[in-house]
mmCIF file of C-alpha atoms in Angstrom:
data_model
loop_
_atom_site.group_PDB
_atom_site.id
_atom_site.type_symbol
_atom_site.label_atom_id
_atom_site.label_comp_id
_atom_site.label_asym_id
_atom_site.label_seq_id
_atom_site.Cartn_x
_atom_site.Cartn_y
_atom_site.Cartn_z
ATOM 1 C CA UNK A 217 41.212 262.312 26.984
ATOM 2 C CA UNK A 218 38.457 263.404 28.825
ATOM 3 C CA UNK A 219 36.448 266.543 27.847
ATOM 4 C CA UNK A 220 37.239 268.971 30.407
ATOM 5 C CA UNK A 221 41.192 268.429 29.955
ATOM 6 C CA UNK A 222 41.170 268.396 25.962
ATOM 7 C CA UNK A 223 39.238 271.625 26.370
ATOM 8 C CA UNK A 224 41.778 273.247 28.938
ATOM 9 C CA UNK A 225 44.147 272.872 26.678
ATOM 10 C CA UNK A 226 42.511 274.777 23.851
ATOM 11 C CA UNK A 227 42.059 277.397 26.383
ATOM 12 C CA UNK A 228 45.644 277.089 27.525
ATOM 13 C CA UNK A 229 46.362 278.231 24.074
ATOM 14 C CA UNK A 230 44.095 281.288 24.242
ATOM 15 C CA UNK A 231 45.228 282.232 27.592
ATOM 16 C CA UNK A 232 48.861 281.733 26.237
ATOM 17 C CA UNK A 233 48.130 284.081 23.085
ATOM 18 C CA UNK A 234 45.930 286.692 24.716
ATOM 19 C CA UNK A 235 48.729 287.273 27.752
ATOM 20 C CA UNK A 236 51.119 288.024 24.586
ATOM 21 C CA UNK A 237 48.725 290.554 22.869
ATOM 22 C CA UNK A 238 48.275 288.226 20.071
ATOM 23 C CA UNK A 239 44.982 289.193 18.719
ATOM 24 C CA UNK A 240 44.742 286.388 15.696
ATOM 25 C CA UNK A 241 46.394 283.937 17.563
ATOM 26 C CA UNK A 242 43.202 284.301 19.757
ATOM 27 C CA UNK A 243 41.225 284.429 17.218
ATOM 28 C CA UNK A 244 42.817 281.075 15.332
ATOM 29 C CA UNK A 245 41.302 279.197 17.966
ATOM 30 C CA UNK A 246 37.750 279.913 16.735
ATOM 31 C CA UNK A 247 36.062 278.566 13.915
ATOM 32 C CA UNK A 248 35.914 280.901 10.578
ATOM 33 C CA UNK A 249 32.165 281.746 10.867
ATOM 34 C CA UNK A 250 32.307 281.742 14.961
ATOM 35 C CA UNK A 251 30.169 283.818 16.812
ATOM 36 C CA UNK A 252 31.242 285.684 20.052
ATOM 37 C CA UNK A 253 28.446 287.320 22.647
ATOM 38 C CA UNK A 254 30.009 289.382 25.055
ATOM 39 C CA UNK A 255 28.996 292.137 27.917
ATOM 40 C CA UNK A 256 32.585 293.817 26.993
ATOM 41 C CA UNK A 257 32.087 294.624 23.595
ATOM 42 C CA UNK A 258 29.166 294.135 20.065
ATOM 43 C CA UNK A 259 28.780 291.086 18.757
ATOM 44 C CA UNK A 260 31.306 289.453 16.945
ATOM 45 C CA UNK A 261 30.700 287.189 13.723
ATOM 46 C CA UNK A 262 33.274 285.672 12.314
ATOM 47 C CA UNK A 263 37.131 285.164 12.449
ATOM 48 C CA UNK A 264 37.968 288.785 11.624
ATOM 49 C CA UNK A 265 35.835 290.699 13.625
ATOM 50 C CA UNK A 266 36.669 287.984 16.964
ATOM 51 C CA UNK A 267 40.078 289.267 16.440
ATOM 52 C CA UNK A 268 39.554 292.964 15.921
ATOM 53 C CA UNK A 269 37.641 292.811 19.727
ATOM 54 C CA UNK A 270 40.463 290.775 20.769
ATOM 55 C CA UNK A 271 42.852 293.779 19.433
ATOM 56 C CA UNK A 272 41.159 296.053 21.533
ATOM 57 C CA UNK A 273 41.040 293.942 24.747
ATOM 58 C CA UNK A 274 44.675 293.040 24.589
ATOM 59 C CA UNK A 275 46.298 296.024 24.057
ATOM 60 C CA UNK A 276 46.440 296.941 27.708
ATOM 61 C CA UNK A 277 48.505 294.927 30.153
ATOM 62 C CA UNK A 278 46.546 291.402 30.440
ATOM 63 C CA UNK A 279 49.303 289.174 32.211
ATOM 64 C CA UNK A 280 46.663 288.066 34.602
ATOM 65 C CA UNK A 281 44.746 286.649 32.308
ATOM 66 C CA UNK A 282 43.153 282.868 33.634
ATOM 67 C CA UNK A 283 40.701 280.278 31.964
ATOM 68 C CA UNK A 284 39.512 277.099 34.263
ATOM 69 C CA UNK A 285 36.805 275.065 32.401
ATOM 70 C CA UNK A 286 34.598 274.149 34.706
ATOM 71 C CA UNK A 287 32.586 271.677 33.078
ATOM 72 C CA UNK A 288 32.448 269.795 29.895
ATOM 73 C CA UNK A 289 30.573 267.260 27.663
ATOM 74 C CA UNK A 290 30.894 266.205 24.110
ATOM 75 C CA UNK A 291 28.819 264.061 21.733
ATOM 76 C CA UNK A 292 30.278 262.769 18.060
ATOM 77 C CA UNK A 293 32.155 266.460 16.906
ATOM 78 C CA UNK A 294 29.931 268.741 19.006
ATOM 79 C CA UNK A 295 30.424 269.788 22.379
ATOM 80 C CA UNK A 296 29.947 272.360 24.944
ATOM 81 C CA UNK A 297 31.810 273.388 28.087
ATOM 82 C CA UNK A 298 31.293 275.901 30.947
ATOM 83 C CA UNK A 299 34.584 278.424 31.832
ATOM 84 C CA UNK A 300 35.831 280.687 34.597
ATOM 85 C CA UNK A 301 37.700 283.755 33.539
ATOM 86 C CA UNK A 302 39.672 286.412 35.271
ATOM 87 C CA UNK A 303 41.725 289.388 33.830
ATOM 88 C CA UNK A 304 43.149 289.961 37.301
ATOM 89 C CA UNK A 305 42.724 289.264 40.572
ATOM 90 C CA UNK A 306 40.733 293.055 40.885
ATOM 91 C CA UNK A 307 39.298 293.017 37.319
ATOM 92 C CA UNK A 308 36.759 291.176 35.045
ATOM 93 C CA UNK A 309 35.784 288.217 35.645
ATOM 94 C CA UNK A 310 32.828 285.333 34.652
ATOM 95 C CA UNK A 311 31.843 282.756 32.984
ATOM 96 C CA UNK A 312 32.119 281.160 29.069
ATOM 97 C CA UNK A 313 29.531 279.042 27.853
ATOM 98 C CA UNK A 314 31.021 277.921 24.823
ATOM 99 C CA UNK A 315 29.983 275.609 21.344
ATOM 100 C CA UNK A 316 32.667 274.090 19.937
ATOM 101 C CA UNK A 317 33.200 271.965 16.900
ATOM 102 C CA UNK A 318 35.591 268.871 16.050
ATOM 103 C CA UNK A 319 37.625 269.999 12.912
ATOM 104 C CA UNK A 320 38.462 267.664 9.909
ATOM 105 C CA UNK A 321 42.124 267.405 11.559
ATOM 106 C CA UNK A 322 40.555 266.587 14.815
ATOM 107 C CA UNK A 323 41.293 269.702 16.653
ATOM 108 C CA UNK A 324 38.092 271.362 18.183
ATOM 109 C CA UNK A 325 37.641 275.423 17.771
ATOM 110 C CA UNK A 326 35.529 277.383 19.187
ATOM 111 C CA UNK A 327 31.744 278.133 17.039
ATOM 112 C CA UNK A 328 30.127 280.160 19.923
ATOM 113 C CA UNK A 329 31.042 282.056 22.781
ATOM 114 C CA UNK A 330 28.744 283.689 25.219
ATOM 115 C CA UNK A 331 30.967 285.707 27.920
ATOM 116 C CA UNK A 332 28.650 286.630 31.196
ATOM 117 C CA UNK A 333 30.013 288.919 33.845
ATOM 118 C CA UNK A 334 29.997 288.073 36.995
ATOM 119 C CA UNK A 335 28.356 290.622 39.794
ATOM 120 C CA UNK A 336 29.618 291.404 43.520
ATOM 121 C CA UNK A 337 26.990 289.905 46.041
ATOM 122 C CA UNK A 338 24.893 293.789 47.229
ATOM 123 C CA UNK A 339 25.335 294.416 50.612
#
């Protein structure tokens, strides 16, 4: 499978457990000593503390909620790939440049996330 579909469907997952308010089920899909950088909210480091941010930002109505990886490359049981996001169409929205990390099982999580927002064009 090539990198940008194996790594749409890890973020099919989030997307599917974030529209349903689950906060660990979010979180599950990061590695235990993950790292997340975000313009929404502090740093968070580690499993517990991804989820507690993703308490807060689920707790409202987040139906919209979309993932597209963009890009994507791999190498032995690293990798990185590049991510569009959108609460809504009116709402947040940016980019993901993400770490993430081949697990003993096979299944890659997430080891760091750096959320950017994106800005309207002035004028």
């Amino acid at each position: 499978m090539d990198p940008i579909t194996e790594f749409q469907s890890l973020f099919d997952r989030y997307v599917a457990a974030y529209r349903s308010g689950d906060a660990a089920g979010c979180a599950a899909l990061f590695t235990e000593n993950a790292q997340m950088h975000s313009p929404y909210a502090p740093p968070a480091h580690g499993r517990s503390e991804i989820e507690a941010v993703h308490r807060d930002w689920t707790s409202d109505d987040v139906s919209g909620k979309e993932v597209v990886v963009l890009e994507a490359g791999m190498s032995g049981d690293l990798a990185w790939c590049l991510a569009e996001f959108r609460e809504d169409a009116t709402t947040d929205e940016g980019t993901s440049l993400n770490l993430l990390e081949r697990q003993k099982d096979g299944n890659w999580l997430i080891r760091v996330c750096s959320l950017n927002e994106a800005f309207a064009p002035e004028g």
